[in-house]
GROMACS .gro file of C-alpha atoms in nm:
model
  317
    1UNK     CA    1  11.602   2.373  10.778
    2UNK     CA    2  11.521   2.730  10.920
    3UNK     CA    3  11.713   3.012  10.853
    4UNK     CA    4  11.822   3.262  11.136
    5UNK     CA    5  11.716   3.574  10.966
    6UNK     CA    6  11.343   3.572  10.800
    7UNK     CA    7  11.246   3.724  10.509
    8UNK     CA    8  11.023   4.027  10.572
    9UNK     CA    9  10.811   4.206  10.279
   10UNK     CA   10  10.983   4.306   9.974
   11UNK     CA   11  11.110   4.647   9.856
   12UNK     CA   12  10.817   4.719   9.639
   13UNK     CA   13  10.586   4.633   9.937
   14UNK     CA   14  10.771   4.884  10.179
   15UNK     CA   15  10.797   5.159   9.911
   16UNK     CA   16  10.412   5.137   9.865
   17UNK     CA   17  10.371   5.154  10.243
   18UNK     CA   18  10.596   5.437  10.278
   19UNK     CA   19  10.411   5.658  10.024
   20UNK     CA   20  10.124   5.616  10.143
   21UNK     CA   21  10.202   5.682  10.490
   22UNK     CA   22  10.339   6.025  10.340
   23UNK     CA   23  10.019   6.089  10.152
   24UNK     CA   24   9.845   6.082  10.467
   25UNK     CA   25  10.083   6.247  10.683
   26UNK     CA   26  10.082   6.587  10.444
   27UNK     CA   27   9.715   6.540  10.387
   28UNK     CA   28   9.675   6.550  10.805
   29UNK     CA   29   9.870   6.836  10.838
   30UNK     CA   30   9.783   7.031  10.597
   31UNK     CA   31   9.387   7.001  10.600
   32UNK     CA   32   9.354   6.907  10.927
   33UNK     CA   33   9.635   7.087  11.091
   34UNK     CA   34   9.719   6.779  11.338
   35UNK     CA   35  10.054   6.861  11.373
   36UNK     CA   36  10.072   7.237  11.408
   37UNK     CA   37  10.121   7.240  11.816
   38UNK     CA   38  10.381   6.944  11.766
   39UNK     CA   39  10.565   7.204  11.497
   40UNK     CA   40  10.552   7.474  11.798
   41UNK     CA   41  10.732   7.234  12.049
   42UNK     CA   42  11.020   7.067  11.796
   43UNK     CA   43  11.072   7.464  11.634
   44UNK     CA   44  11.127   7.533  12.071
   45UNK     CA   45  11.338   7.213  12.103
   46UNK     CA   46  11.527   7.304  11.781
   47UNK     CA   47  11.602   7.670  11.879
   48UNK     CA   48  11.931   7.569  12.105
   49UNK     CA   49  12.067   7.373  11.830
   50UNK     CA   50  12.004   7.636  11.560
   51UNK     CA   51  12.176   7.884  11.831
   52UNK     CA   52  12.452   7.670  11.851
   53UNK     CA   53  12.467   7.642  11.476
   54UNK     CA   54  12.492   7.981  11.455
   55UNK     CA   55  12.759   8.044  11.679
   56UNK     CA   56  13.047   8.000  11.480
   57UNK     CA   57  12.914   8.269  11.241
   58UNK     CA   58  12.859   8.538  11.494
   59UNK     CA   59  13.197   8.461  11.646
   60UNK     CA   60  13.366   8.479  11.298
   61UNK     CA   61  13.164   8.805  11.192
   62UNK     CA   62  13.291   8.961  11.540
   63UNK     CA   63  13.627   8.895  11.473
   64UNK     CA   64  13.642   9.036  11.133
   65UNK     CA   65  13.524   9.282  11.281
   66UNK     CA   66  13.734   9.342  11.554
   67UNK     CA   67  14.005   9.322  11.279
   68UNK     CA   68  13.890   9.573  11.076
   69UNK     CA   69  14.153   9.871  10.922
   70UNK     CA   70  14.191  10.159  11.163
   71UNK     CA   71  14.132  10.355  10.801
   72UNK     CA   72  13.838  10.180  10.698
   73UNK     CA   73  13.693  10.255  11.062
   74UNK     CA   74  13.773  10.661  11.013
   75UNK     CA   75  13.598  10.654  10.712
   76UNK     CA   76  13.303  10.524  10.814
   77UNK     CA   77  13.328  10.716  11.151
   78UNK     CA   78  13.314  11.011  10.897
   79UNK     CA   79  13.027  10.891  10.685
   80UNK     CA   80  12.842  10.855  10.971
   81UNK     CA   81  12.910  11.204  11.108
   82UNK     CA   82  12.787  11.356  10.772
   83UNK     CA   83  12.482  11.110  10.785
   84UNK     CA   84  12.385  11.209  11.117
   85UNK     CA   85  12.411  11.556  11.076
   86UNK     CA   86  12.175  11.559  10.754
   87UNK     CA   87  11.932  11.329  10.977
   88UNK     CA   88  11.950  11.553  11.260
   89UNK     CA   89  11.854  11.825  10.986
   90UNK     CA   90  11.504  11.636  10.852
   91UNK     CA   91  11.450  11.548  11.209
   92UNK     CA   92  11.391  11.905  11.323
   93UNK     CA   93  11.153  11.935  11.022
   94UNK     CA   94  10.950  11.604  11.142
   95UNK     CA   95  10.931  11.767  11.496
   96UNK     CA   96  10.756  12.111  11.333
   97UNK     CA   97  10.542  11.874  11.094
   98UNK     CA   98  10.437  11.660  11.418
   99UNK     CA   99  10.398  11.949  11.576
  100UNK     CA  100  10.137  12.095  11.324
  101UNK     CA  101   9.980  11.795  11.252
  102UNK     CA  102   9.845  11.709  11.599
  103UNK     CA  103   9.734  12.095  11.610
  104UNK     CA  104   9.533  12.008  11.348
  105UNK     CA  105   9.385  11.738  11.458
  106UNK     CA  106   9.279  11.875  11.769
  107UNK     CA  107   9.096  12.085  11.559
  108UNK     CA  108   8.930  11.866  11.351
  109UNK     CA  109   8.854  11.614  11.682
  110UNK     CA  110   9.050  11.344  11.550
  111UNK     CA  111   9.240  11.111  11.763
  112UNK     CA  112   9.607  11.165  11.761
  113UNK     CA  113   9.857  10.870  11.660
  114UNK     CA  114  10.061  10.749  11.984
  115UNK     CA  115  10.401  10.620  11.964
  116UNK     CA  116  10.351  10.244  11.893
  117UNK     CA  117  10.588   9.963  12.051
  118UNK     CA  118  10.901   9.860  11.899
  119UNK     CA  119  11.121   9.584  11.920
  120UNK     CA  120  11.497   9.495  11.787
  121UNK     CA  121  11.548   9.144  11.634
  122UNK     CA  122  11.861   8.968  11.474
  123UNK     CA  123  11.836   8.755  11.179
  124UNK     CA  124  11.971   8.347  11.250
  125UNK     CA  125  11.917   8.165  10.961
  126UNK     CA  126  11.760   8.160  10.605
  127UNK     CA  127  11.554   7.878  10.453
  128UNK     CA  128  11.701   7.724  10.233
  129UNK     CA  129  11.397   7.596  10.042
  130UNK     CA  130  11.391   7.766   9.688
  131UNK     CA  131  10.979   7.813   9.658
  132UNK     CA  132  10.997   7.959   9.985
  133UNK     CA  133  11.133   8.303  10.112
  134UNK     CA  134  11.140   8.280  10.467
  135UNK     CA  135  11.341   8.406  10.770
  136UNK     CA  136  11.465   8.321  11.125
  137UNK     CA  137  11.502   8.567  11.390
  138UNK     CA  138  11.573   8.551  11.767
  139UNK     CA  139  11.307   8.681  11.920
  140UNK     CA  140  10.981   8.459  12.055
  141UNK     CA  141  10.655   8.424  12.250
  142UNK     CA  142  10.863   8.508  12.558
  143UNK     CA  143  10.941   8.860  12.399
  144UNK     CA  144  10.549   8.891  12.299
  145UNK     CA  145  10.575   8.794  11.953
  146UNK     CA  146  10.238   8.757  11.779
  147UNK     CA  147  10.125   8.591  11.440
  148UNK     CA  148  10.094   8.832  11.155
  149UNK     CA  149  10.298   9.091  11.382
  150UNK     CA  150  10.449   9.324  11.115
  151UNK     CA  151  10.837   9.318  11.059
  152UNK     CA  152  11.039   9.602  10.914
  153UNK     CA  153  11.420   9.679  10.839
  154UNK     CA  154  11.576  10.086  10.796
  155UNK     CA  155  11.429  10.063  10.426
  156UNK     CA  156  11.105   9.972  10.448
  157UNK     CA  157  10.832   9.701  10.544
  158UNK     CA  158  10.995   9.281  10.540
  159UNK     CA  159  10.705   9.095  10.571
  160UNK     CA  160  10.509   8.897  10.877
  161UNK     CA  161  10.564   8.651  11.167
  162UNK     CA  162  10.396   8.354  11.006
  163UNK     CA  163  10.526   8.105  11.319
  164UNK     CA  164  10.604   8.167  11.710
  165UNK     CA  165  10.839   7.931  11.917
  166UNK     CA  166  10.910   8.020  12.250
  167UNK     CA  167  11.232   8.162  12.184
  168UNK     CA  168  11.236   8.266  11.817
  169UNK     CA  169  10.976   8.329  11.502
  170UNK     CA  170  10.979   8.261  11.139
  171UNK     CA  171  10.910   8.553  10.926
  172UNK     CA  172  10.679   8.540  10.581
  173UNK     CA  173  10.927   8.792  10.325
  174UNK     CA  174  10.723   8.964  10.083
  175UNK     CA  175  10.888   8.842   9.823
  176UNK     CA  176  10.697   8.510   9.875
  177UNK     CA  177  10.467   8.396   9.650
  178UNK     CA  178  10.170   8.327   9.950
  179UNK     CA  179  10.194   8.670  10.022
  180UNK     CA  180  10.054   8.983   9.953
  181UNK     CA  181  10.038   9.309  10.075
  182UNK     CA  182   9.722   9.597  10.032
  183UNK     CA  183   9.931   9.915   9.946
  184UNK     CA  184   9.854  10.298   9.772
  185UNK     CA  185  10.053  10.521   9.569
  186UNK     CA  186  10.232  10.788   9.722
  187UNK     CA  187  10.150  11.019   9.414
  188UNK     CA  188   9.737  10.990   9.359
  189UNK     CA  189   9.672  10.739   9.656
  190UNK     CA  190   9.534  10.485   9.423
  191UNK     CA  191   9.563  10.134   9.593
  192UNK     CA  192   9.685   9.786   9.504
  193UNK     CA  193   9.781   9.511   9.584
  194UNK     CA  194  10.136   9.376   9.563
  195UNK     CA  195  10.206   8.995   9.566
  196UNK     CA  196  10.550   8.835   9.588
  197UNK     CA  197  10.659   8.656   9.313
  198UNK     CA  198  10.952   8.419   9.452
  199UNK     CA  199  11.241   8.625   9.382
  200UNK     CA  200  11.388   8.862   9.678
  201UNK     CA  201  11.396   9.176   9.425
  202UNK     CA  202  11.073   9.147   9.274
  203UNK     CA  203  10.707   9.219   9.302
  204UNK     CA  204  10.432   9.198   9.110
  205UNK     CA  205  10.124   9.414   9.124
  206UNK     CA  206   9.801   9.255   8.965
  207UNK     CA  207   9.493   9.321   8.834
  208UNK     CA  208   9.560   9.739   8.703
  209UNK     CA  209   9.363   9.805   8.467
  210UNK     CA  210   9.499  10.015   8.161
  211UNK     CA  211   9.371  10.347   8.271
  212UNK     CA  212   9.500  10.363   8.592
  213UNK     CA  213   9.770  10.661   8.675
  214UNK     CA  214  10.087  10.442   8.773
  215UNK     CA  215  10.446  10.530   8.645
  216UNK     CA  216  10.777  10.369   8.666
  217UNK     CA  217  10.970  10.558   8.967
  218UNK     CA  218  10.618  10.573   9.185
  219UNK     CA  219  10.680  10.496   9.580
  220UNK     CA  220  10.396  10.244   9.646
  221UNK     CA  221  10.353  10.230  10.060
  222UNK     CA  222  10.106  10.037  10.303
  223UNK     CA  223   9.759  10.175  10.284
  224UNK     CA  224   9.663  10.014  10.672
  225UNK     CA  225   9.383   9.790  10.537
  226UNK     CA  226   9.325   9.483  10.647
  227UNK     CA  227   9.468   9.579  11.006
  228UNK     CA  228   9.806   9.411  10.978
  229UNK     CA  229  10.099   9.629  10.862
  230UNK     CA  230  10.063  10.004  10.961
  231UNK     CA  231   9.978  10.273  10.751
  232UNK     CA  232  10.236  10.463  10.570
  233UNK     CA  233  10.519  10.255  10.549
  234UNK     CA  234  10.753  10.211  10.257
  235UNK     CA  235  10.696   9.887  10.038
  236UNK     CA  236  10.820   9.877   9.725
  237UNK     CA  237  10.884  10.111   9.388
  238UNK     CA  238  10.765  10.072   9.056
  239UNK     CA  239  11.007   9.958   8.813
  240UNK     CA  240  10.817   9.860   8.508
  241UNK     CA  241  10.462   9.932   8.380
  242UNK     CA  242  10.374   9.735   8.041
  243UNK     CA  243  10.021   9.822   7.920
  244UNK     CA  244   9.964   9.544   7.665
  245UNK     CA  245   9.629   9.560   7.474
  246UNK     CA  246   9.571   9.204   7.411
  247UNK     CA  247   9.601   9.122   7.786
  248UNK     CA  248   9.276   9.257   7.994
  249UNK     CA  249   9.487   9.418   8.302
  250UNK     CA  250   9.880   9.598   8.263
  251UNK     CA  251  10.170   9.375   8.409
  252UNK     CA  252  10.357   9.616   8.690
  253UNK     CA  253  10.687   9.494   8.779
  254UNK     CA  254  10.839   9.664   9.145
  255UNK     CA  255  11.105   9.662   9.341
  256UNK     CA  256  11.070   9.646   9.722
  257UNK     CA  257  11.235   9.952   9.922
  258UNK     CA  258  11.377   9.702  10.185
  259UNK     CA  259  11.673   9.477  10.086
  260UNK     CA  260  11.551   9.108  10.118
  261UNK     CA  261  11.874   8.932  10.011
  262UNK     CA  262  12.057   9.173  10.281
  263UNK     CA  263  11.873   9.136  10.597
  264UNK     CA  264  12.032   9.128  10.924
  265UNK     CA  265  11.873   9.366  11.242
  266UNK     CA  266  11.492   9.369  11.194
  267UNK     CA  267  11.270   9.588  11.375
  268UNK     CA  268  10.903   9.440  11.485
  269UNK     CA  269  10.607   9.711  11.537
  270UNK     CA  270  10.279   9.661  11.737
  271UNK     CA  271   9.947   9.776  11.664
  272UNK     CA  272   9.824  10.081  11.860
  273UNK     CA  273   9.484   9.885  11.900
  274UNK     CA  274   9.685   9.653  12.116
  275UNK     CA  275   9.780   9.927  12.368
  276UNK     CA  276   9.469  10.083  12.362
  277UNK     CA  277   9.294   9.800  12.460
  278UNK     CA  278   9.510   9.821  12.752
  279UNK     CA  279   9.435  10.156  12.830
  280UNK     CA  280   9.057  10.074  12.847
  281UNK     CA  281   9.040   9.828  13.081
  282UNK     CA  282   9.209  10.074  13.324
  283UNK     CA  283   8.904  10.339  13.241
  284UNK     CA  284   8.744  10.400  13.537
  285UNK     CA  285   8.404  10.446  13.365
  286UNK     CA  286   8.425  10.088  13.174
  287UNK     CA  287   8.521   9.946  13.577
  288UNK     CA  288   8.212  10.087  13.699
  289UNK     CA  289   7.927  10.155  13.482
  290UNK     CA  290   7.617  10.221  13.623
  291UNK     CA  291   7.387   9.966  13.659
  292UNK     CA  292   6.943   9.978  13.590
  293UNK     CA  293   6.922   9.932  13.971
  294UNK     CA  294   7.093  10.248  14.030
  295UNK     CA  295   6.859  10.405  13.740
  296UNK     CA  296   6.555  10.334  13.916
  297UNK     CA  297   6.676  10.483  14.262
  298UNK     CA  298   6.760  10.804  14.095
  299UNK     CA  299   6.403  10.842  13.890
  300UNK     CA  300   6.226  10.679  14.206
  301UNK     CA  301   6.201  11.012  14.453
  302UNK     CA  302   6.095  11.210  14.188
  303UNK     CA  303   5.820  10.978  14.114
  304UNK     CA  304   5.720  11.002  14.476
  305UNK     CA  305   5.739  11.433  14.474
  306UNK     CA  306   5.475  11.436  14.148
  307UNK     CA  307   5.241  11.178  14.322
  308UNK     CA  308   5.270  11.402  14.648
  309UNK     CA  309   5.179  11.738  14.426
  310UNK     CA  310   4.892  11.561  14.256
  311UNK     CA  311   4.772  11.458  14.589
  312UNK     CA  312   4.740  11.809  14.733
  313UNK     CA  313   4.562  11.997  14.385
  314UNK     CA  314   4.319  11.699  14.460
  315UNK     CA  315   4.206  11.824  14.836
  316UNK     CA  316   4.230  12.176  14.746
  317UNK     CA  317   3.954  12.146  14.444
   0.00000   0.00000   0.00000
């Protein structure tokens, strides 16, 4: 007699099947990249949801605080008064420094440093994953987010745009442990290089050899190289420098100046060789350079005057 239901393969079958199907999956994707333009178009489909997942928290965080003290408010009114007016103070020194430093280099015929383009962003989520320190924010390819586009809070530098959906990005933290980050000392100008080491308040900076001049308390910021974050920015600050013998290089422990475990408003920069490049294809001279044609018409009537001269000396001797 036949049953209804039939008996398909047995657990130990399926399991097999299902790991290998896995294997091959991360394998694809991760040598291959097969799946990196699907990733684009779920992380766009995803975005309402993760909106929408986010709403109750914005709407809870506006109405605390809406409800805030009317004496907590005054004292921060007041704390921000005294902060603005000591801002205000180093601001007026920054203008004079500006101010002298383009002077100079006019003088020395170097090219003066243009305002680059900024952008506001709003953290939405966090991953969750433990070996990974990673962020969402709200702001995508239809805002002209980049990969590798540089990301900084009012501390100091985050980390990079590592992914771009249409309507928001992941950011790379420096804390991570695939990152790392080319940087100098604020003191001598030696340079490093600072790598995250998986927790949001630490970095680690490798391969210093004992000599090297590098306290605890040193300001470490980005050195420009490799033409991803701009020069000059705060990174991180030394916060422990052990110089064992045994070991061939000194273990250097820092802290990063931004607060990784706090992050909310991020700010996004973009290179100046991204405007300029603008700027140049609006040159005039690059629209219409002269061509060998043109060359030849120039140097061609005064090859005709020298024959004409030679001519003459000829029936005169």
């Amino acid at each position: 007699m036949d049953t209804i239901f039939t008996r398909g393969p047995s657990l130990n079958n399926r399991l097999a099947l299902a790991l290998v199907l896995s294997v091959l999956l991360i394998f694809v994707d991760h040598k291959l990249e097969g799946f990196k333009s699907t990733r684009v178009y779920l992380n766009s489909f995803m975005s309402p949801i993760q909106y929408l997942a986010n709403l109750p928290g914005v709407i809870l965080s506006e109405s605390a605080q809406r409800l805030a003290s009317k004496e907590r408010l005054l004292e921060e009114n007041q704390t921000m008064s005294n902060q603005l007016l000591l801002m205000s103070q180093k601001l007026q020194q920054f203008d004079v420094l500006a101010k002298e430093n383009e002077q100079l280099r006019l003088l020395l015929d170097a090219p003066v440093r243009k305002e680059s383009r900024k952008m506001v962003a709003e953290l939405m989520a966090v991953d969750k994953n433990p070996y990974s320190q990673q962020v969402l924010i709200n702001k995508g390819a239809i805002d002209g987010v980049y990969l590798s586009q540089p990301v900084i809070d009012d501390s100091g530098i985050v980390g990079q745009i590592m992914e771009v959906g249409s309507t928001n990005s992941r950011v790379l933290l420096l804390a991570d442990v695939t990152h790392a980050i080319p940087v100098r000392s604020l003191r001598n100008d030696i340079r490093f290089i600072a790598t995250g080491s998986g927790s949001l308040n630490e970095l680690y900076v490798e391969h210093v050899p004992h000599s090297v001049d590098i306290q605890e308390g040193d300001v470490l910021i980005s050195s420009g190289l490799g033409s991803v974050f701009p020069e000059g920015y705060p990174v991180a600050r030394v916060k422990q420098v052990v110089r064992d013998e045994s070991r061939p290089f000194s273990r250097v422990i820092v802290t990063p100046t931004a607060s990784l475990d706090r992050l909310r408003h991020l700010l996004l920069l973009w290179h100046e060789s991204d405007e300029s490049q603008d700027s140049k294809t609006q040159d005039p001279k690059m629209q219409n350079p002269k061509t060998l044609d043109d060359a030849t018409e120039e140097q061609a009537p005064e090859d005709k005057d020298s024959k004409d001269i030679d001519q003459e000396e000829s029936e005169n001797a």
